[in-house]
Short mmCIF file of C-alpha atoms in Angstrom, two decimals:
data_model
loop_
_atom_site.label_atom_id
_atom_site.label_comp_id
_atom_site.label_asym_id
_atom_site.label_seq_id
_atom_site.Cartn_x
_atom_site.Cartn_y
_atom_site.Cartn_z
CA MET A 111 -44.60 -34.41 14.53
CA SER A 112 -42.24 -34.66 11.81
CA LEU A 113 -43.67 -34.20 7.73
CA LEU A 114 -42.90 -37.87 7.38
CA ALA A 115 -44.71 -39.05 10.16
CA ALA A 116 -47.47 -36.95 9.56
CA ALA A 117 -47.77 -38.16 5.83
CA ALA A 118 -47.53 -41.56 6.99
CA LEU A 119 -50.38 -40.90 9.72
CA VAL A 120 -52.73 -39.48 6.94
CA ALA A 121 -51.94 -42.25 4.08
CA CYS A 122 -52.89 -44.84 7.04
CA SER A 123 -56.02 -43.56 7.99
CA SER A 124 -57.17 -42.67 4.75
CA GLY A 125 -57.79 -47.01 4.30
CA GLY A 126 -54.77 -46.59 1.66
CA GLN A 127 -56.86 -44.12 -0.82
CA PRO A 128 -54.92 -41.16 -2.14
CA VAL A 129 -55.51 -38.06 -0.01
CA SER A 130 -55.56 -34.47 -1.69
CA GLN A 131 -54.02 -31.91 0.70
CA GLN A 132 -53.27 -28.40 -0.44
CA THR A 133 -49.62 -27.07 0.38
CA GLY A 134 -47.94 -24.03 -0.71
CA ALA A 135 -45.02 -26.73 -1.77
CA PRO A 136 -44.99 -27.82 -5.43
CA THR A 137 -45.11 -31.51 -5.81
CA SER A 138 -43.23 -33.32 -8.00
CA ALA A 139 -45.54 -33.05 -11.50
CA THR A 140 -45.01 -29.03 -11.03
CA ALA A 141 -41.67 -28.98 -9.69
CA ALA A 142 -38.79 -27.37 -11.02
CA PRO A 143 -36.02 -29.35 -12.49
CA ALA A 144 -33.05 -30.04 -10.40
CA THR A 145 -30.17 -28.12 -11.26
CA THR A 146 -26.55 -29.19 -10.95
CA VAL A 147 -24.35 -27.38 -9.97
CA ALA A 148 -20.81 -28.00 -11.28
CA ALA A 149 -17.72 -27.73 -8.66
CA PRO A 150 -15.06 -25.62 -9.62
CA PRO A 151 -12.09 -27.12 -11.97
CA PRO A 152 -9.18 -27.57 -9.83
CA PRO A 153 -6.75 -24.89 -9.97
CA PRO A 154 -4.29 -25.56 -12.85
CA PRO A 155 -0.47 -27.41 -11.51
CA SER A 156 1.62 -25.15 -9.84
CA ASP A 157 5.30 -24.95 -11.56
CA GLU A 158 6.83 -27.16 -9.02
CA ASP A 159 4.37 -29.81 -9.76
CA GLN A 160 4.33 -29.34 -14.24
CA ILE A 161 8.72 -29.02 -13.69
CA LYS A 162 8.53 -32.55 -12.04
CA GLU A 163 6.17 -33.89 -14.40
CA THR A 164 8.94 -32.97 -16.95
CA VAL A 165 11.78 -34.54 -15.19
CA LEU A 166 9.91 -37.68 -14.42
CA ALA A 167 8.79 -37.95 -18.08
CA TYR A 168 12.27 -36.92 -19.49
CA GLN A 169 13.58 -40.03 -16.94
CA ASP A 170 10.62 -42.06 -18.56
CA ALA A 171 11.42 -41.38 -22.37
CA TYR A 172 15.47 -41.88 -21.11
CA ASN A 173 14.68 -45.36 -19.60
CA THR A 174 12.58 -46.33 -22.47
CA GLN A 175 14.69 -45.20 -25.46
CA ASN A 176 11.53 -42.70 -26.62
CA TRP A 177 13.94 -40.39 -28.63
CA ASP A 178 11.19 -38.68 -30.15
CA ALA A 179 9.17 -37.82 -26.47
CA TYR A 180 12.75 -37.22 -25.45
CA ALA A 181 13.38 -34.82 -27.98
CA ASP A 182 10.15 -32.89 -27.45
CA LEU A 183 10.78 -32.18 -23.64
CA LEU A 184 14.15 -30.20 -25.16
CA CYS A 185 14.24 -26.33 -25.50
CA THR A 186 14.31 -25.37 -29.02
CA ALA A 187 17.93 -24.55 -28.27
CA MET A 188 18.91 -27.80 -26.37
CA ARG A 189 17.14 -29.60 -29.46
CA GLN A 190 18.99 -28.67 -31.93
CA LYS A 191 22.07 -29.97 -30.66
CA PHE A 192 20.53 -33.42 -30.44
CA THR A 193 21.10 -34.41 -34.21
CA GLY A 194 23.43 -36.92 -35.49
CA VAL A 195 26.20 -37.92 -33.54
CA VAL A 196 25.33 -36.02 -30.76
CA MET A 197 21.84 -38.53 -30.46
CA GLU A 198 24.09 -40.79 -31.19
CA MET A 199 26.24 -40.28 -28.52
CA LEU A 200 22.99 -40.50 -26.39
CA LYS A 201 21.84 -43.73 -27.20
CA LYS A 202 25.25 -45.69 -26.66
CA THR A 203 25.11 -44.17 -23.46
CA ARG A 204 22.09 -44.81 -22.29
CA HIS A 205 22.38 -48.53 -23.88
CA ASP A 206 25.67 -49.03 -22.11
CA ASN A 207 24.90 -47.34 -18.39
CA GLY A 208 21.30 -48.57 -18.39
CA LEU A 209 18.44 -46.99 -16.39
CA THR A 210 18.12 -43.93 -14.34
CA GLN A 211 15.66 -43.57 -11.29
CA VAL A 212 14.90 -40.37 -10.29
CA LYS A 213 14.85 -40.79 -6.29
CA SER A 214 13.85 -36.37 -5.20
CA ILE A 215 13.20 -33.51 -7.31
CA THR A 216 13.48 -30.07 -5.90
CA PRO A 217 12.57 -27.17 -8.09
CA GLN A 218 13.66 -23.72 -7.71
CA VAL A 219 11.53 -21.11 -9.95
CA THR A 220 13.12 -17.57 -11.23
CA GLY A 221 10.45 -16.28 -13.76
CA ASP A 222 10.51 -18.49 -16.16
CA THR A 223 13.66 -20.41 -16.01
CA ALA A 224 14.08 -23.15 -12.81
CA VAL A 225 17.16 -25.12 -11.53
CA VAL A 226 15.58 -28.73 -10.83
CA THR A 227 18.62 -30.24 -7.88
CA MET A 228 17.49 -33.98 -8.44
CA ASP A 229 19.10 -37.25 -6.61
CA ALA A 230 19.18 -40.03 -8.90
CA GLU A 231 19.83 -43.86 -9.45
CA ASN A 232 21.77 -44.94 -12.28
CA GLU A 233 22.33 -49.11 -12.99
CA THR A 234 26.33 -48.51 -13.42
CA MET A 235 26.75 -45.09 -11.93
CA GLY A 236 25.30 -45.40 -8.79
CA THR A 237 24.03 -42.36 -7.45
CA SER A 238 24.29 -38.76 -7.49
CA THR A 239 22.95 -35.32 -7.02
CA VAL A 240 22.56 -33.52 -10.24
CA GLN A 241 21.13 -29.86 -11.51
CA LEU A 242 19.10 -29.70 -14.28
CA PRO A 243 18.32 -26.35 -16.11
CA LEU A 244 14.93 -26.00 -17.45
CA LYS A 245 13.38 -22.85 -19.56
CA ARG A 246 9.51 -22.45 -19.68
CA GLU A 247 9.12 -22.85 -23.66
CA ASP A 248 5.54 -24.19 -24.40
CA GLY A 249 5.68 -26.10 -21.37
CA TRP A 250 8.81 -26.39 -19.43
CA LYS A 251 11.55 -28.03 -20.68
CA ILE A 252 14.65 -29.14 -20.33
CA CYS A 253 17.72 -26.87 -21.40
CA VAL A 254 21.03 -27.55 -20.85
CA THR A 255 22.54 -24.81 -22.94
CA ARG A 256 26.57 -24.93 -22.55
#
């Protein structure tokens, strides 16, 4: 007979009166508090996943013309070049060429640098395959320094 069936049988045979039974098991009043075991934190994203996130954020900043966010995604050397006339040319290019959608991202990581090969489609320029260098610098940053 199962423990639950035996408990039901004892309760029924006592006429509904509480029945005291000595067991070695603690009662709810004396039981130790339940402890919750927290699941381990998930592993950090891989370099490839972080790079993909950076490229998609870069695309989004460009498309929404959020130039502060765009600049934050550039490595220091590149960010220093994206001021004044260069930034004005970028804004004009975005205005003239329209939105760009990245269709695929394939990163190749070598230490603290990476090259992303991506297929992208632009409203006026069509589809093309582009290679984009990145550098690990407080996270992954777009870093075209030529």
